[in-house]
Amino acid sequence: MSAGGIRFENVSVAYGSTVVLDSLDLSVEPGEVMALLGPSGSGKTTALRAVAGFVQPVSGRVLIGERDVTGLPPHRRGIGMVVQQYALFPHMRVEDNVAFGLKAQKAPKAEIPGRVAEALEMTGMAAYARRHPRELSGGQQQRVAIARALAIRPGVLLLDEPLSALDAQLRSDMLAELARLHRELPDVSILYVTHDQVEALTLADRIAVMDRARLQDCGTPQDLYRRPRTEFTASFVGNANLLPVTVGEGGVTLDGVALTLATDGVLPGAAATLCVRPHLVGLGDGPNALRGRIAEVQWRGSTHRLHVEVGAAGRRLKADVGELRETPALGDEVTVHFAPEDGVLLAAGVTDG
Ligand code: ADP
């Protein structure tokens, strides 16, 4: 199977009159890991299933490589797929589970044992070939599911919340494992559905942020984190302070306090939202200084999260600060600040991708 990327061209999916995927345009380059990140119900799985061929779009096209696969049945699309609940056949041994896709594809009989061994080797499961799924842990079952998906040497690998049934430690191990597999299979395009931003930030080359059936934002993890385009992205990818500001001829003000910020095309007179990451807010005087009062202190081991009510309106600003000689007390008056380049101005009303 040759690699070649995935392309959604204006793909919409509806159940009855409810549109659950609205005009999705998105390309996954050959060899790229694209995470579809968003809250539950935002349409991520639907998008993935449209690539797999388990749902039929009401409009638009899905391409794998140069091939329009919109009308093709799932088994003719050359995809490997792994879902949350492993979905192994309980009565089949590991090796037969892994061979299943190859047989369905009518791979030459003589090739099958070698391909099964190769896939099990790749996922570290070679020693378990003769076991049944019930004799394996959850993490091992998921490795077998991955081996089964890889056995057909897919050009495209679809992963739907593959780690969400695993406990935290195992999840972290498997995340490293998936990163390694991706390095070993540099030509395979991976579409990875998750609601977990850590998984998306760790694994993805780019993240497509979904909300309410629509693509909201798409970019590298660094881009989305540093320069989110929408409030939704800012709050869903990382932690964010979002404060309403006014953009005037003279610059940006927060409740009357002038701020130094790049306005990046936000027009004077427009309402806008200022996004600043909590760890980029410092305690003490500096650029964009704001006077305020401590409203809450949370100790988090390596940092303190301070909630500071700033300005005339007493808006809450979160500041994550490191070691403090003296922990501020509730009600203390403090000054907080942030560097001009750490504030991102979001135009109001930009919610659609
Ligand atoms: P996500 O993966 O982001 O959690 P989904 O793509 O699974 O979201 O679902 C998007 C929306 O489509 C949800 O509101 C869900 O209830 C609805 N939906 C999904 N599958 C079906 C179906 N077979 N019939 C009707 N509605 C569905």
Tab-separated table of C-alpha atoms and ligand atoms in Angstrom:
chain	number	residue	atom	x	y	z
A	1	MET	CA	0.000	0.000	0.000
A	2	SER	CA	1.486	3.290	-0.960
A	3	ALA	CA	1.356	6.204	1.426
A	4	GLY	CA	-0.129	9.448	0.333
A	5	GLY	CA	-1.904	11.395	3.012
A	6	ILE	CA	-5.571	12.081	3.668
A	7	ARG	CA	-7.670	14.909	2.313
A	8	PHE	CA	-11.099	16.019	3.462
A	9	GLU	CA	-12.727	18.226	0.844
A	10	ASN	CA	-15.708	20.074	2.240
A	11	VAL	CA	-16.942	16.925	4.002
A	12	SER	CA	-20.287	17.082	5.800
A	13	VAL	CA	-21.987	14.281	7.690
A	14	ALA	CA	-25.519	14.382	9.050
A	15	TYR	CA	-27.736	12.069	11.044
A	16	GLY	CA	-31.277	12.894	10.001
A	17	SER	CA	-31.390	16.664	9.996
A	18	THR	CA	-28.541	17.065	12.497
A	19	VAL	CA	-25.233	18.027	10.930
A	20	VAL	CA	-22.498	16.458	13.063
A	21	LEU	CA	-19.599	17.294	10.744
A	22	ASP	CA	-19.879	20.604	8.943
A	23	SER	CA	-17.892	21.277	5.756
A	24	LEU	CA	-14.564	19.897	6.914
A	25	ASP	CA	-11.551	20.904	4.831
A	26	LEU	CA	-8.353	19.370	6.099
A	27	SER	CA	-5.250	17.692	4.698
A	28	VAL	CA	-2.992	15.246	6.471
A	29	GLU	CA	0.331	15.100	4.686
A	30	PRO	CA	2.069	11.784	3.926
A	31	GLY	CA	3.886	10.707	7.070
A	32	GLU	CA	2.219	13.316	9.248
A	33	VAL	CA	0.495	12.747	12.591
A	34	MET	CA	-2.636	14.890	12.738
A	35	ALA	CA	-4.542	14.965	16.017
A	36	LEU	CA	-8.241	15.737	15.937
A	37	LEU	CA	-8.704	17.385	19.313
A	38	GLY	CA	-11.962	18.563	20.800
A	39	PRO	CA	-14.588	17.936	23.432
A	40	SER	CA	-16.901	14.955	23.358
A	41	GLY	CA	-19.504	15.211	20.614
A	42	SER	CA	-17.573	17.695	18.483
A	43	GLY	CA	-17.456	15.383	15.450
A	44	LYS	CA	-13.953	13.914	15.713
A	45	THR	CA	-14.931	10.256	15.504
A	46	THR	CA	-17.338	11.035	12.694
A	47	ALA	CA	-14.487	12.575	10.686
A	48	LEU	CA	-12.336	9.520	11.280
A	49	ARG	CA	-15.162	7.156	10.371
A	50	ALA	CA	-15.655	9.066	7.139
A	51	VAL	CA	-12.048	8.219	6.237
A	52	ALA	CA	-12.544	4.594	7.257
A	53	GLY	CA	-15.733	4.330	5.219
A	54	PHE	CA	-18.081	3.597	8.106
A	55	VAL	CA	-20.095	6.739	7.534
A	56	GLN	CA	-21.047	8.237	4.205
A	57	PRO	CA	-20.767	12.025	3.826
A	58	VAL	CA	-23.840	13.897	2.618
A	59	SER	CA	-21.476	16.087	0.623
A	60	GLY	CA	-17.785	16.467	-0.064
A	61	ARG	CA	-15.010	14.018	-0.867
A	62	VAL	CA	-12.438	12.011	1.057
A	63	LEU	CA	-9.148	11.297	-0.684
A	64	ILE	CA	-6.389	8.928	0.357
A	65	GLY	CA	-3.346	9.852	-1.622
A	66	GLU	CA	-4.688	10.883	-5.020
A	67	ARG	CA	-7.528	8.411	-4.823
A	68	ASP	CA	-11.115	9.500	-4.163
A	69	VAL	CA	-12.288	6.852	-1.692
A	70	THR	CA	-15.652	8.438	-0.847
A	71	GLY	CA	-17.661	5.613	-2.369
A	72	LEU	CA	-15.327	2.715	-1.572
A	73	PRO	CA	-16.093	0.089	1.064
A	74	PRO	CA	-13.810	0.157	4.160
A	75	HIS	CA	-11.730	-2.917	3.233
A	76	ARG	CA	-10.688	-1.368	-0.077
A	77	ARG	CA	-9.284	1.848	1.406
A	78	GLY	CA	-5.938	0.524	2.642
A	79	ILE	CA	-6.382	1.840	6.154
A	80	GLY	CA	-5.495	0.412	9.553
A	81	MET	CA	-7.735	1.361	12.426
A	82	VAL	CA	-7.478	1.101	16.202
A	83	VAL	CA	-10.331	2.019	18.524
A	84	GLN	CA	-10.581	2.571	22.257
A	85	GLN	CA	-11.960	-0.836	23.204
A	86	TYR	CA	-9.347	-2.938	21.348
A	87	ALA	CA	-12.105	-4.939	19.618
A	88	LEU	CA	-10.053	-8.132	19.409
A	89	PHE	CA	-11.827	-11.364	18.601
A	90	PRO	CA	-11.937	-13.134	21.988
A	91	HIS	CA	-11.999	-16.675	20.592
A	92	MET	CA	-8.962	-16.140	18.358
A	93	ARG	CA	-5.335	-16.340	19.362
A	94	VAL	CA	-3.240	-13.201	19.075
A	95	GLU	CA	-1.643	-14.375	15.823
A	96	ASP	CA	-5.030	-15.074	14.262
A	97	ASN	CA	-6.330	-11.697	15.325
A	98	VAL	CA	-3.356	-10.076	13.639
A	99	ALA	CA	-3.756	-12.246	10.530
A	100	PHE	CA	-7.434	-11.361	10.230
A	101	GLY	CA	-7.056	-8.207	8.145
A	102	LEU	CA	-4.547	-9.893	5.859
A	103	LYS	CA	-6.922	-12.786	5.178
A	104	ALA	CA	-9.807	-10.378	4.597
A	105	GLN	CA	-7.577	-8.593	2.093
A	106	LYS	CA	-6.749	-11.924	0.456
A	107	ALA	CA	-3.022	-11.521	1.004
A	108	PRO	CA	-1.048	-14.476	-0.445
A	109	LYS	CA	-1.209	-17.318	2.128
A	110	ALA	CA	2.528	-17.858	2.158
A	111	GLU	CA	3.131	-14.246	3.148
A	112	ILE	CA	0.792	-14.157	6.131
A	113	PRO	CA	2.947	-15.742	8.874
A	114	GLY	CA	5.849	-13.426	8.082
A	115	ARG	CA	3.663	-10.327	8.056
A	116	VAL	CA	2.046	-11.349	11.373
A	117	ALA	CA	5.445	-11.934	12.954
A	118	GLU	CA	6.678	-8.570	11.679
A	119	ALA	CA	3.691	-6.693	13.128
A	120	LEU	CA	3.942	-8.474	16.490
A	121	GLU	CA	7.668	-7.775	16.579
A	122	MET	CA	7.048	-4.105	15.921
A	123	THR	CA	4.658	-3.804	18.850
A	124	GLY	CA	6.731	-5.924	21.235
A	125	MET	CA	4.166	-8.738	21.311
A	126	ALA	CA	6.057	-11.531	19.510
A	127	ALA	CA	6.182	-13.666	22.671
A	128	TYR	CA	2.390	-13.614	23.018
A	129	ALA	CA	1.372	-14.925	19.590
A	130	ARG	CA	-0.281	-18.078	20.931
A	131	ARG	CA	-2.280	-16.435	23.704
A	132	HIS	CA	-5.927	-15.469	23.715
A	133	PRO	CA	-6.949	-11.859	24.387
A	134	ARG	CA	-8.295	-12.738	27.851
A	135	GLU	CA	-4.764	-13.809	28.865
A	136	LEU	CA	-3.428	-10.321	28.161
A	137	SER	CA	-3.510	-7.027	30.068
A	138	GLY	CA	-5.328	-4.028	28.641
A	139	GLY	CA	-2.096	-2.496	27.406
A	140	GLN	CA	-1.047	-5.739	25.732
A	141	GLN	CA	-4.443	-6.083	24.065
A	142	GLN	CA	-4.074	-2.592	22.691
A	143	ARG	CA	-0.636	-3.500	21.313
A	144	VAL	CA	-2.195	-6.468	19.537
A	145	ALA	CA	-4.891	-4.192	18.123
A	146	ILE	CA	-2.138	-1.926	16.808
A	147	ALA	CA	-0.257	-4.927	15.375
A	148	ARG	CA	-3.450	-6.016	13.627
A	149	ALA	CA	-3.843	-2.572	12.098
A	150	LEU	CA	-0.199	-2.478	10.966
A	151	ALA	CA	-0.136	-5.991	9.510
A	152	ILE	CA	-1.820	-4.863	6.314
A	153	ARG	CA	0.948	-2.222	5.910
A	154	PRO	CA	-1.554	0.590	5.675
A	155	GLY	CA	-0.747	3.947	4.134
A	156	VAL	CA	-3.085	5.494	6.658
A	157	LEU	CA	-3.510	4.638	10.321
A	158	LEU	CA	-6.648	5.792	12.111
A	159	LEU	CA	-6.494	5.863	15.899
A	160	ASP	CA	-9.675	6.640	17.830
A	161	GLU	CA	-8.940	7.448	21.490
A	162	PRO	CA	-6.583	4.444	21.538
A	163	LEU	CA	-5.289	5.121	25.034
A	164	SER	CA	-8.380	6.194	26.893
A	165	ALA	CA	-9.151	2.752	28.338
A	166	LEU	CA	-5.677	2.543	29.908
A	167	ASP	CA	-4.562	3.852	33.293
A	168	ALA	CA	-2.325	6.916	33.533
A	169	GLN	CA	1.071	5.177	33.702
A	170	LEU	CA	0.265	2.809	30.860
A	171	ARG	CA	-1.105	5.667	28.817
A	172	SER	CA	2.149	7.521	29.126
A	173	ASP	CA	4.157	4.403	28.167
A	174	MET	CA	1.935	3.744	25.163
A	175	LEU	CA	2.248	7.352	24.066
A	176	ALA	CA	6.023	6.921	23.909
A	177	GLU	CA	5.460	3.622	22.102
A	178	LEU	CA	3.248	5.248	19.469
A	179	ALA	CA	5.849	7.954	18.935
A	180	ARG	CA	8.470	5.231	18.377
A	181	LEU	CA	6.211	3.348	15.947
A	182	HIS	CA	5.671	6.531	14.012
A	183	ARG	CA	9.438	7.002	13.711
A	184	GLU	CA	9.709	3.447	12.405
A	185	LEU	CA	6.935	4.034	9.872
A	186	PRO	CA	7.787	7.478	8.544
A	187	ASP	CA	5.532	7.191	5.470
A	188	VAL	CA	2.315	6.300	7.275
A	189	SER	CA	-0.151	9.149	7.778
A	190	ILE	CA	-1.809	9.014	11.175
A	191	LEU	CA	-5.126	10.557	12.129
A	192	TYR	CA	-5.408	10.506	15.903
A	193	VAL	CA	-8.707	11.304	17.620
A	194	THR	CA	-8.458	12.459	21.209
A	195	HIS	CA	-10.014	14.813	23.743
A	196	ASP	CA	-6.749	14.826	25.705
A	197	GLN	CA	-4.547	17.812	24.950
A	198	VAL	CA	-1.445	16.136	26.411
A	199	GLU	CA	-1.747	13.297	23.892
A	200	ALA	CA	-2.250	15.757	21.066
A	201	LEU	CA	0.610	18.028	22.118
A	202	THR	CA	2.962	15.085	22.625
A	203	LEU	CA	2.302	13.093	19.506
A	204	ALA	CA	0.959	15.338	16.789
A	205	ASP	CA	2.850	17.220	14.089
A	206	ARG	CA	-0.295	19.320	13.735
A	207	ILE	CA	-3.511	19.571	15.705
A	208	ALA	CA	-6.943	20.179	14.219
A	209	VAL	CA	-9.168	21.645	16.924
A	210	MET	CA	-12.841	20.675	16.602
A	211	ASP	CA	-15.879	22.120	18.311
A	212	ARG	CA	-19.572	21.790	17.512
A	213	ALA	CA	-19.087	19.893	14.255
A	214	ARG	CA	-16.585	22.395	12.878
A	215	LEU	CA	-12.870	22.781	12.506
A	216	GLN	CA	-11.950	25.747	14.702
A	217	ASP	CA	-8.222	25.957	14.259
A	218	CYS	CA	-5.349	23.963	12.836
A	219	GLY	CA	-1.645	24.320	13.382
A	220	THR	CA	1.457	22.912	14.989
A	221	PRO	CA	1.179	22.365	18.752
A	222	GLN	CA	3.565	25.297	19.292
A	223	ASP	CA	1.513	27.611	17.057
A	224	LEU	CA	-1.782	26.790	18.686
A	225	TYR	CA	-0.291	27.195	22.124
A	226	ARG	CA	1.583	30.432	21.472
A	227	ARG	CA	-0.711	32.043	18.905
A	228	PRO	CA	-4.240	30.645	19.258
A	229	ARG	CA	-6.699	32.247	16.856
A	230	THR	CA	-9.842	31.670	18.880
A	231	GLU	CA	-10.890	31.712	22.512
A	232	PHE	CA	-11.915	28.109	22.166
A	233	THR	CA	-8.434	27.020	21.076
A	234	ALA	CA	-6.800	29.184	23.720
A	235	SER	CA	-8.749	27.529	26.512
A	236	PHE	CA	-8.777	23.989	25.087
A	237	VAL	CA	-5.062	23.798	24.249
A	238	GLY	CA	-3.308	24.693	27.482
A	239	ASN	CA	-4.486	26.953	30.249
A	240	ALA	CA	-5.425	30.523	29.465
A	241	ASN	CA	-6.409	33.808	31.008
A	242	LEU	CA	-9.030	35.371	28.768
A	243	LEU	CA	-9.849	38.978	29.538
A	244	PRO	CA	-12.139	41.342	27.629
A	245	VAL	CA	-10.219	44.363	26.366
A	246	THR	CA	-10.977	47.400	24.271
A	247	VAL	CA	-8.996	48.283	21.179
A	248	GLY	CA	-8.908	52.038	20.537
A	249	GLU	CA	-6.907	54.401	18.339
A	250	GLY	CA	-4.457	54.835	21.203
A	251	GLY	CA	-3.964	51.123	21.835
A	252	VAL	CA	-5.412	48.379	23.978
A	253	THR	CA	-6.954	48.966	27.392
A	254	LEU	CA	-8.164	46.619	30.094
A	255	ASP	CA	-10.772	48.384	32.221
A	256	GLY	CA	-9.056	51.668	31.465
A	257	VAL	CA	-5.481	50.469	32.026
A	258	ALA	CA	-3.307	50.877	28.926
A	259	LEU	CA	-1.492	47.750	27.752
A	260	THR	CA	1.395	47.307	25.361
A	261	LEU	CA	0.520	44.609	22.837
A	262	ALA	CA	0.668	43.889	19.138
A	263	THR	CA	-2.867	44.425	17.796
A	264	ASP	CA	-2.324	42.057	14.855
A	265	GLY	CA	-5.039	43.333	12.597
A	266	VAL	CA	-7.681	43.808	15.288
A	267	LEU	CA	-9.386	47.045	14.260
A	268	PRO	CA	-9.835	50.014	16.594
A	269	GLY	CA	-13.273	50.101	18.132
A	270	ALA	CA	-13.482	46.331	18.170
A	271	ALA	CA	-14.108	44.315	21.264
A	272	ALA	CA	-11.371	41.763	21.719
A	273	THR	CA	-10.095	39.214	24.176
A	274	LEU	CA	-6.637	39.178	25.627
A	275	CYS	CA	-5.092	35.727	26.081
A	276	VAL	CA	-2.137	35.309	28.438
A	277	ARG	CA	-0.874	31.956	29.668
A	278	PRO	CA	-0.763	31.723	33.486
A	279	HIS	CA	2.912	30.725	33.559
A	280	LEU	CA	3.798	33.873	31.590
A	281	VAL	CA	2.280	36.154	34.217
A	282	GLY	CA	4.927	37.298	36.704
A	283	LEU	CA	4.601	38.652	40.196
A	284	GLY	CA	5.983	42.162	40.758
A	285	ASP	CA	6.446	45.213	38.586
A	286	GLY	CA	7.210	45.025	34.875
A	287	PRO	CA	5.664	45.706	31.480
A	288	ASN	CA	1.856	45.582	31.406
A	289	ALA	CA	1.714	45.897	35.185
A	290	LEU	CA	-1.674	45.391	36.769
A	291	ARG	CA	-2.513	46.107	40.389
A	292	GLY	CA	-4.690	43.596	42.131
A	293	ARG	CA	-5.595	41.620	45.185
A	294	ILE	CA	-4.950	37.942	45.901
A	295	ALA	CA	-8.249	36.094	45.763
A	296	GLU	CA	-6.988	32.509	45.932
A	297	VAL	CA	-3.720	30.658	46.389
A	298	GLN	CA	-3.263	27.050	45.250
A	299	TRP	CA	-0.019	25.276	45.991
A	300	ARG	CA	0.821	22.773	43.254
A	301	GLY	CA	4.139	21.388	44.380
A	302	SER	CA	6.509	23.055	41.950
A	303	THR	CA	4.360	26.152	41.416
A	304	HIS	CA	1.819	28.323	43.142
A	305	ARG	CA	-1.266	29.262	41.221
A	306	LEU	CA	-2.333	32.704	42.321
A	307	HIS	CA	-5.744	34.070	41.422
A	308	VAL	CA	-5.421	37.824	41.350
A	309	GLU	CA	-8.356	40.209	40.976
A	310	VAL	CA	-7.074	43.050	38.837
A	311	GLY	CA	-8.271	46.460	37.716
A	312	ALA	CA	-11.396	48.386	38.569
A	313	ALA	CA	-13.645	45.491	37.581
A	314	GLY	CA	-11.721	42.963	39.684
A	315	ARG	CA	-11.235	40.498	36.849
A	316	ARG	CA	-9.517	37.268	37.784
A	317	LEU	CA	-6.091	36.602	36.388
A	318	LYS	CA	-4.297	33.327	37.072
A	319	ALA	CA	-0.550	33.456	37.594
A	320	ASP	CA	1.554	30.298	37.939
A	321	VAL	CA	4.691	31.308	39.773
A	322	GLY	CA	7.640	29.207	40.937
A	323	GLU	CA	9.393	29.215	44.300
A	324	LEU	CA	8.283	32.128	46.449
A	325	ARG	CA	10.231	33.375	49.458
A	326	GLU	CA	6.970	34.397	50.996
A	327	THR	CA	3.612	33.005	49.953
A	328	PRO	CA	1.126	35.807	49.436
A	329	ALA	CA	-1.934	35.697	51.657
A	330	LEU	CA	-5.541	36.196	50.654
A	331	GLY	CA	-6.334	39.879	50.316
A	332	ASP	CA	-2.696	40.967	49.835
A	333	GLU	CA	-2.202	43.741	47.324
A	334	VAL	CA	0.157	42.697	44.547
A	335	THR	CA	1.319	43.745	41.125
A	336	VAL	CA	1.426	41.266	38.273
A	337	HIS	CA	2.778	41.789	34.784
A	338	PHE	CA	3.381	40.101	31.447
A	339	ALA	CA	5.697	40.766	28.511
A	340	PRO	CA	4.095	42.406	25.440
A	341	GLU	CA	5.003	39.411	23.290
A	342	ASP	CA	3.253	37.030	25.706
A	343	GLY	CA	-0.149	38.637	25.269
A	344	VAL	CA	-2.210	37.512	22.276
A	345	LEU	CA	-5.145	39.554	21.129
A	346	LEU	CA	-8.117	37.579	19.847
A	347	ALA	CA	-10.720	39.348	17.763
A	348	ALA	CA	-14.217	38.808	19.128
A	349	GLY	CA	-16.434	36.622	17.017
A	350	VAL	CA	-13.639	34.558	15.473
A	351	THR	CA	-14.970	31.163	16.371
A	352	ASP	CA	-15.095	29.373	13.073
A	353	GLY	CA	-12.260	27.815	11.134
B	1	ADP	P1	-16.627	12.998	19.130
B	1	ADP	O1	-15.833	11.926	18.498
B	1	ADP	O2	-16.031	14.358	18.956
B	1	ADP	O3	-16.971	12.717	20.570
B	1	ADP	P2	-18.724	12.089	17.377
B	1	ADP	O4	-18.194	12.295	16.014
B	1	ADP	O5	-18.703	10.719	17.941
B	1	ADP	O6	-18.027	13.125	18.373
B	1	ADP	O7	-20.228	12.573	17.420
B	1	ADP	C1	-20.643	13.831	16.920
B	1	ADP	C2	-22.141	13.945	17.101
B	1	ADP	O8	-22.806	13.001	16.291
B	1	ADP	C3	-22.605	13.683	18.515
B	1	ADP	O9	-23.568	14.637	18.875
B	1	ADP	C4	-23.193	12.305	18.438
B	1	ADP	O10	-24.212	12.152	19.386
B	1	ADP	C5	-23.726	12.233	17.033
B	1	ADP	N1	-23.723	10.863	16.489
B	1	ADP	C6	-22.657	10.066	16.336
B	1	ADP	N2	-22.992	8.866	15.793
B	1	ADP	C7	-24.333	8.923	15.597
B	1	ADP	C8	-25.297	8.001	15.038
B	1	ADP	N3	-24.927	6.789	14.585
B	1	ADP	N4	-26.573	8.413	15.007
B	1	ADP	C9	-26.952	9.640	15.432
B	1	ADP	N5	-26.092	10.545	15.957
B	1	ADP	C10	-24.811	10.198	16.034
